[in-house]
Coordinates of C-alpha atoms and ligand atoms in Angstrom, one line a residue:
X995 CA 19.6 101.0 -82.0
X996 CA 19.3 97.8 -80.0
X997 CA 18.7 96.8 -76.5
X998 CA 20.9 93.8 -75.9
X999 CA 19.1 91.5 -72.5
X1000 CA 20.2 88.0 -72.7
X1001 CA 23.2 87.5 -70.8
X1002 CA 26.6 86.9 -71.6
X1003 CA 29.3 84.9 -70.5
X1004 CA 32.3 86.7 -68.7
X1005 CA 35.5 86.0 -67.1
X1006 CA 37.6 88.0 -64.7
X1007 CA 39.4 90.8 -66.4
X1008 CA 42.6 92.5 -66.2
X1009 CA 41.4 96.4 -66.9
X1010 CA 44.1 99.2 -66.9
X1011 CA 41.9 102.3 -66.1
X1012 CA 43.9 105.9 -68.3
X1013 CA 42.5 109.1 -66.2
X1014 CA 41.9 107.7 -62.8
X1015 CA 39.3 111.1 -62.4
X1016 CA 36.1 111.2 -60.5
X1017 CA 34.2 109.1 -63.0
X1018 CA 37.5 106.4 -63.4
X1019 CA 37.1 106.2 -59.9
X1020 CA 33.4 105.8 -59.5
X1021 CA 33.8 102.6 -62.3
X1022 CA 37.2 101.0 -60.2
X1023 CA 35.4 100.3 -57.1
X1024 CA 32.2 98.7 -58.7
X1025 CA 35.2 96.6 -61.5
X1026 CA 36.7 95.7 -58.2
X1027 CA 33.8 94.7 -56.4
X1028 CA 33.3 92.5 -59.3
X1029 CA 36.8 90.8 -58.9
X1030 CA 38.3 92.5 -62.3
X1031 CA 42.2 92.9 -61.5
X1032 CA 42.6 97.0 -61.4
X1033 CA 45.7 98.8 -62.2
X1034 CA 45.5 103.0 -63.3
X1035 CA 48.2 105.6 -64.8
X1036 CA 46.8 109.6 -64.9
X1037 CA 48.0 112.3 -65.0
X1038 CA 47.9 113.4 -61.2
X1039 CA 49.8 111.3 -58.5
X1040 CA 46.5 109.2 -57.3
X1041 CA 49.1 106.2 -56.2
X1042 CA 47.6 106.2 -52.2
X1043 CA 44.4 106.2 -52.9
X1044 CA 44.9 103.2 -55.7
X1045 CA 46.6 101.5 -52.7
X1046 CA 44.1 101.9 -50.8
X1047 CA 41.8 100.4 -53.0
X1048 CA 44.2 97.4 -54.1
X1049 CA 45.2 99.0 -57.6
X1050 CA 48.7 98.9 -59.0
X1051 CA 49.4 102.7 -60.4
X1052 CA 51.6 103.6 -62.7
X1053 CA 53.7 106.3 -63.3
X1054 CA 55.6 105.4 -65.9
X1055 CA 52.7 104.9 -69.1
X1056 CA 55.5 102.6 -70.8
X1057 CA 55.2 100.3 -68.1
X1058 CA 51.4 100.8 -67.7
X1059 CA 51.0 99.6 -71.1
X1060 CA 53.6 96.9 -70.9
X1061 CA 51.4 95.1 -67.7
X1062 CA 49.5 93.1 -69.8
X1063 CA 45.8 93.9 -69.6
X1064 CA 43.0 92.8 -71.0
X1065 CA 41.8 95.9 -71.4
X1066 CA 43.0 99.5 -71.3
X1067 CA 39.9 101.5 -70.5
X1068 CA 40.0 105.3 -71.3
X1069 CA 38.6 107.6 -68.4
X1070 CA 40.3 110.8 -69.2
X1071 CA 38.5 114.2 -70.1
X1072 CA 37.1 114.6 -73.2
X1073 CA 39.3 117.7 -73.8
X1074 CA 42.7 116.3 -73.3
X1075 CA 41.4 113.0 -75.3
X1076 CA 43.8 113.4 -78.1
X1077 CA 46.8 114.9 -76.0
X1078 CA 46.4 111.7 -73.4
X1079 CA 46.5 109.4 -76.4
X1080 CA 49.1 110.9 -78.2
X1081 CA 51.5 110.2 -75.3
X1082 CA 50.4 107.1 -74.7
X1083 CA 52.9 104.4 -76.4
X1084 CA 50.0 102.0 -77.5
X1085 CA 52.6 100.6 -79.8
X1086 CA 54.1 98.8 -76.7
X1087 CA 51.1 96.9 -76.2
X1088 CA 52.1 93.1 -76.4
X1089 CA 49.1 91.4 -77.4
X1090 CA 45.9 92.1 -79.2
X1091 CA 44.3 94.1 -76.0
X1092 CA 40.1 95.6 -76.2
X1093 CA 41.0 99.4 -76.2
X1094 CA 37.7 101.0 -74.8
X1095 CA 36.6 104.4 -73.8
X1096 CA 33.5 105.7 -71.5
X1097 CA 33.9 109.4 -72.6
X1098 CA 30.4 111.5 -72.5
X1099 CA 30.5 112.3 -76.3
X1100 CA 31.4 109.3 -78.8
X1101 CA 32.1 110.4 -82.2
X1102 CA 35.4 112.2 -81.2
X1103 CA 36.8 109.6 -79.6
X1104 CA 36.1 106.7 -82.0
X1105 CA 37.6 109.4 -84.8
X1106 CA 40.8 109.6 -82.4
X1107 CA 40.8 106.0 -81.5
X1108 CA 40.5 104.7 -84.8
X1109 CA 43.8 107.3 -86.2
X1110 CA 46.0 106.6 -83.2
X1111 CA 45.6 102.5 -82.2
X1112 CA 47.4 99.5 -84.0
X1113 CA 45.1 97.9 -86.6
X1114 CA 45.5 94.6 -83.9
X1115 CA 43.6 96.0 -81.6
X1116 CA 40.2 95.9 -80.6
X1117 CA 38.2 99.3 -80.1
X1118 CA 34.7 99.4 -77.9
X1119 CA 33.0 103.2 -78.0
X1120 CA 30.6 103.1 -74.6
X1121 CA 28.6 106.2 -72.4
X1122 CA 27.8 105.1 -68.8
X1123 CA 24.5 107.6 -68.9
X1124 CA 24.9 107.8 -64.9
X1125 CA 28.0 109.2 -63.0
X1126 CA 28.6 109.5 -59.2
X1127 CA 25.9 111.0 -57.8
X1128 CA 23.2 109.5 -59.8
X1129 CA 25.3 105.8 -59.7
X1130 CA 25.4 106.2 -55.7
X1131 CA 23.3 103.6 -54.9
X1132 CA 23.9 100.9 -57.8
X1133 CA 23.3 101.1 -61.4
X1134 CA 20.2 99.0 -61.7
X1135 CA 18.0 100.5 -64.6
X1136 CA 20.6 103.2 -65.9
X1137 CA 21.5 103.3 -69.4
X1138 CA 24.9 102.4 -71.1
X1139 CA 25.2 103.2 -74.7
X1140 CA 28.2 101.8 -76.5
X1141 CA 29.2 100.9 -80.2
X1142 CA 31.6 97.9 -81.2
X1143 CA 33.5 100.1 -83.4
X1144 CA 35.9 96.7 -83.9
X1145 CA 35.8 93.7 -82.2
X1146 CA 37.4 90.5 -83.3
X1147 CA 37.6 89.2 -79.4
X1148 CA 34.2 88.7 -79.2
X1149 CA 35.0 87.2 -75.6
X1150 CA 36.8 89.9 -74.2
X1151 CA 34.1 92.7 -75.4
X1152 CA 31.2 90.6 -74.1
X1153 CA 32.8 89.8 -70.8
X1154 CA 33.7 94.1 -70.8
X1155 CA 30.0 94.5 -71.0
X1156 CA 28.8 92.0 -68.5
X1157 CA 30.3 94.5 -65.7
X1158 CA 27.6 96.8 -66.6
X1159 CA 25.0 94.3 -67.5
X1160 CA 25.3 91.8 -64.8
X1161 CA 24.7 95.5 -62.4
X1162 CA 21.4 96.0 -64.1
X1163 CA 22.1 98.2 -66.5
X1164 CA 19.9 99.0 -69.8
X1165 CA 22.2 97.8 -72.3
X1166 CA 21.8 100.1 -75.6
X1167 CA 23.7 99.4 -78.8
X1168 CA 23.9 102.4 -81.3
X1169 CA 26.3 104.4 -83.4
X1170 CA 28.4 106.9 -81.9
X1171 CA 26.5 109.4 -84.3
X1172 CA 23.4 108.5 -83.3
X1173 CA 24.5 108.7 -79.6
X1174 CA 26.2 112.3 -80.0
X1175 CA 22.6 113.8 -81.9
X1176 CA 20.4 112.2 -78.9
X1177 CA 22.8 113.2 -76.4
X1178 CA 23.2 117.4 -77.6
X1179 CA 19.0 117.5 -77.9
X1180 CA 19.2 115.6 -73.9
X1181 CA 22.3 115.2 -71.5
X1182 CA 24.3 118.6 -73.2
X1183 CA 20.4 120.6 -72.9
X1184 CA 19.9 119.5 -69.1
X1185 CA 23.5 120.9 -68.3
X1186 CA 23.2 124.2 -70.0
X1187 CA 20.0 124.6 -68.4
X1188 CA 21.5 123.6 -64.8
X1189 CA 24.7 126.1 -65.7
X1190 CA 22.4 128.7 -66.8
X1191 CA 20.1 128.4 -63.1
X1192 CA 23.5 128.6 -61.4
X1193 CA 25.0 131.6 -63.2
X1194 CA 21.5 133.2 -61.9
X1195 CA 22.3 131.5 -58.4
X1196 CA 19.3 129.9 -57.4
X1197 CA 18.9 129.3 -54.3
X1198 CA 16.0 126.4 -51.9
X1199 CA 13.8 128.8 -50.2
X1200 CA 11.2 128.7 -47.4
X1201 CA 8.1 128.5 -50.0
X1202 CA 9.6 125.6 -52.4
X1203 CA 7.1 124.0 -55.3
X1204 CA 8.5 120.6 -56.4
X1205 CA 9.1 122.1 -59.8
X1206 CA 12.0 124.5 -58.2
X1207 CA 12.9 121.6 -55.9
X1208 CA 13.5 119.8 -59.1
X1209 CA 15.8 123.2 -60.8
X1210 CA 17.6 123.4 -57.4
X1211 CA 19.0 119.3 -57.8
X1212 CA 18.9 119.8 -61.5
X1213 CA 21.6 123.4 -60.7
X1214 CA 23.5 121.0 -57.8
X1215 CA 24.2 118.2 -59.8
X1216 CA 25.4 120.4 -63.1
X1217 CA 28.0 122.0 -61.4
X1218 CA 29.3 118.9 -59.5
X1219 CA 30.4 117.5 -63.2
X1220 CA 33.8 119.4 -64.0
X1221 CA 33.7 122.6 -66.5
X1222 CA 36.0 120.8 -68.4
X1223 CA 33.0 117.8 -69.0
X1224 CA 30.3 120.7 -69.8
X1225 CA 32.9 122.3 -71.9
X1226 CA 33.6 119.2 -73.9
X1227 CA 30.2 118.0 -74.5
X1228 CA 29.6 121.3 -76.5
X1229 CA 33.2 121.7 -78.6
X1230 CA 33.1 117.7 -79.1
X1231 CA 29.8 117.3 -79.9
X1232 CA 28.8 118.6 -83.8
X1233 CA 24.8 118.4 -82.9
X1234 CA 25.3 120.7 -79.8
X1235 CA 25.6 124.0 -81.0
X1236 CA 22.4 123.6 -83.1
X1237 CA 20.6 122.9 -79.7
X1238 CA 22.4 126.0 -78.0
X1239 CA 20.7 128.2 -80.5
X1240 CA 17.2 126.3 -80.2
X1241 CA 17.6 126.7 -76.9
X1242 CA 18.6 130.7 -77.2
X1243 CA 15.6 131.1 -80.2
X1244 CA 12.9 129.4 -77.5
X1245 CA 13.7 131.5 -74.7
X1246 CA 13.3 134.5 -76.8
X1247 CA 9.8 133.1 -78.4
X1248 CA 8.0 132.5 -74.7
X1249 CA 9.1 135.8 -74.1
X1250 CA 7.6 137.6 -77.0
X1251 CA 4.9 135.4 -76.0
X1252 CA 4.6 136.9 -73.0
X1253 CA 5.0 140.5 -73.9
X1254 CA 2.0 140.2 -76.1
X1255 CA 0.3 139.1 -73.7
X1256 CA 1.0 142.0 -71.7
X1257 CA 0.1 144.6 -74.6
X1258 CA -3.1 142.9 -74.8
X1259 CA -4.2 142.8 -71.2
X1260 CA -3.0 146.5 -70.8
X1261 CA -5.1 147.6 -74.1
X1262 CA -8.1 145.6 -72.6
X1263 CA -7.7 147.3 -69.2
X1264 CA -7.2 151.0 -70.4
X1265 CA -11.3 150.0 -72.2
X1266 CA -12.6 149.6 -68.9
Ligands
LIG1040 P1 36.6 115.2 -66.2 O1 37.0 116.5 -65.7 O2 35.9 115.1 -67.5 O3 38.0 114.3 -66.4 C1 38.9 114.2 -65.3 C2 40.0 113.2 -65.8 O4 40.7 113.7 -66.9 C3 41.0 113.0 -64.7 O5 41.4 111.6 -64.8 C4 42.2 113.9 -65.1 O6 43.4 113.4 -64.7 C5 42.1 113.8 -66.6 N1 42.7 115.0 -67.2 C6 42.1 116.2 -67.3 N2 42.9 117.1 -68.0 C7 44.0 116.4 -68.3 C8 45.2 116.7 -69.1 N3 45.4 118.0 -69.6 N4 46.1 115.7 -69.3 C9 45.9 114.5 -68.8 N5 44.8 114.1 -68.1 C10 43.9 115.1 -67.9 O7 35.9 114.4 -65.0 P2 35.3 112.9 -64.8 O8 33.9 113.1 -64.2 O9 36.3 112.1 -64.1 O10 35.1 112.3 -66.3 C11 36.0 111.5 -66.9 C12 35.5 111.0 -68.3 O11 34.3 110.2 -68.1 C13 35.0 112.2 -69.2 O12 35.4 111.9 -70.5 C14 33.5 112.2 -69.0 O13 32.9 112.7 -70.2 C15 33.2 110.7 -68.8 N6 32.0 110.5 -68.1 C16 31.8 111.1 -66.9 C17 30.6 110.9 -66.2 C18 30.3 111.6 -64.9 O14 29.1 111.5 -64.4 N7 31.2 112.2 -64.3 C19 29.6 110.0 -66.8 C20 29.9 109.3 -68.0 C21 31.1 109.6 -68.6 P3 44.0 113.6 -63.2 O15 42.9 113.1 -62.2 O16 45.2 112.7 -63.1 O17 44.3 115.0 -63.0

């Protein structure tokens, strides 16, 4: 793992956004922002709200992919990864172009990337670790992982990740393994733990402590991420069902802790 903080030299970039989602959405407008030339093909009709932010959509992913970007940056869901790509006619692509990908587990896509695009083409692995809630207000000091799973345009890769760096961003190189077993013991735990508070439906109340403040926004901003994001992080991620049973094998530990505890204190009282 290695933080990367001197800066690097960048140029404006032509970036075709695949899966123009929440989170491909949340990236556009700070790409655009930037002065990065925008244009987007998914799978929904999003064509008024790309005019309205000044990007060229697609329909058609032949002629997506025949626009000549610098860059064709994956956004889709992690589950419909390998359907998306399937149908996308990458062969078409007329130059070597920097095929990258911001999806919130890494070893399936670089698995899928590396069986399905042209052995010309450059591939960049990368995890934004903030999204649209907790990117609202900039991105200075949040994290963004990524792995140059093959780069040959040096240029185009480092000017890719000056849009994150030149925001502020901790810039963290590391494999796509070591990502995926860091991210199942962190990012997967804190979602199961937000699904689980809301499947028990708790609720702010008149007598808050900061500690259930904290599992009311940590229940809020679980569920705002789709069920097809949670989903994915556990069936695309090999190091998250281990953490599931942790999880399942802890809970069960405090509370034979606790009944103990109880047996005790009742024995001790029933002396008295
Ligand atoms: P998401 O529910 O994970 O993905 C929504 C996107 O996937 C939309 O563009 C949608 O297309 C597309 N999609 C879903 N099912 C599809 C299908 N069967 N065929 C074709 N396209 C399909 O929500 P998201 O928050 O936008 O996340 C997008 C990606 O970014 C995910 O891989 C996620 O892991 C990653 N990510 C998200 C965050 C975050 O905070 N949200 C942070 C970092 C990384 P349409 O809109 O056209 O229907």
């Amino acid at each position: 793992m290695s933080v990367l903080t001197t800066s690097s030299s960048s140029r404006t970039l032509k970036i075709g956004v695949v899966g123009f989602g929440p989170f491909g959405q949340f990236l556009a407008k700070t790409m655009i922002k930037q002065g990065h030339i925008l244009q987007a093909t998914s799978r929904s009709d999003h064509s008024q709200l790309c005019h309205h932010l000044g990007i060229s959509f697609f329909r058609e992913e032949r002629e997506f992919i025949e626009a000549d970007n610098d860059v064709i940056l994956i956004c889709t869901s992690i589950l419909s990864l390998s359907q998306v790509l399937n149908n996308l006619p990458l062969h078409f692509l007329k130059r070597p172009t920097l095929i990258a990908e911001v999806l919130s587990v890494k070893e399936h896509p670089r698995n899928v990337l590396l069986q399905v695009v042209p052995e010309d083409m450059d591939l960049l692995c990368t995890h934004p670790m903030f999204g649209p809630e907790s990117g609202k207000n900039g991105w200075q000091d949040l994290t963004f992982v990524y792995d140059k799973v093959r780069i040959r345009d040096e240029a185009t890769c480092s000017s890719f990740l000056h849009i994150f760096q030149s925001e502020g961003c901790k810039m963290l190189e590391m494999s796509c393994e070591e990502h995926d077993k860091i991210a199942a013991r962190s990012q997967f735990l804190t979602h199961t733990i937000g699904r689980t508070l809301s499947e028990m439906e708790i609720e702010s109340t008149s007598m808050n402590t900061k500690g259930f403040e904290t599992l009311v926004q940590l229940k809020e901003s679980s569920v705002s991420d789709s069920f097809d994001l949670f989903s994915g992080l556990f069936i695309y991620n090999r190091f998250a069902m281990k953490e599931l049973q942790n999880l399942e094998l802890a809970l069960e530990k405090v509370k034979q802790k606790l009944q103990q505890k109880m047996e005790e204190q009742s024995s001790n009282e029933s002396k008295l």
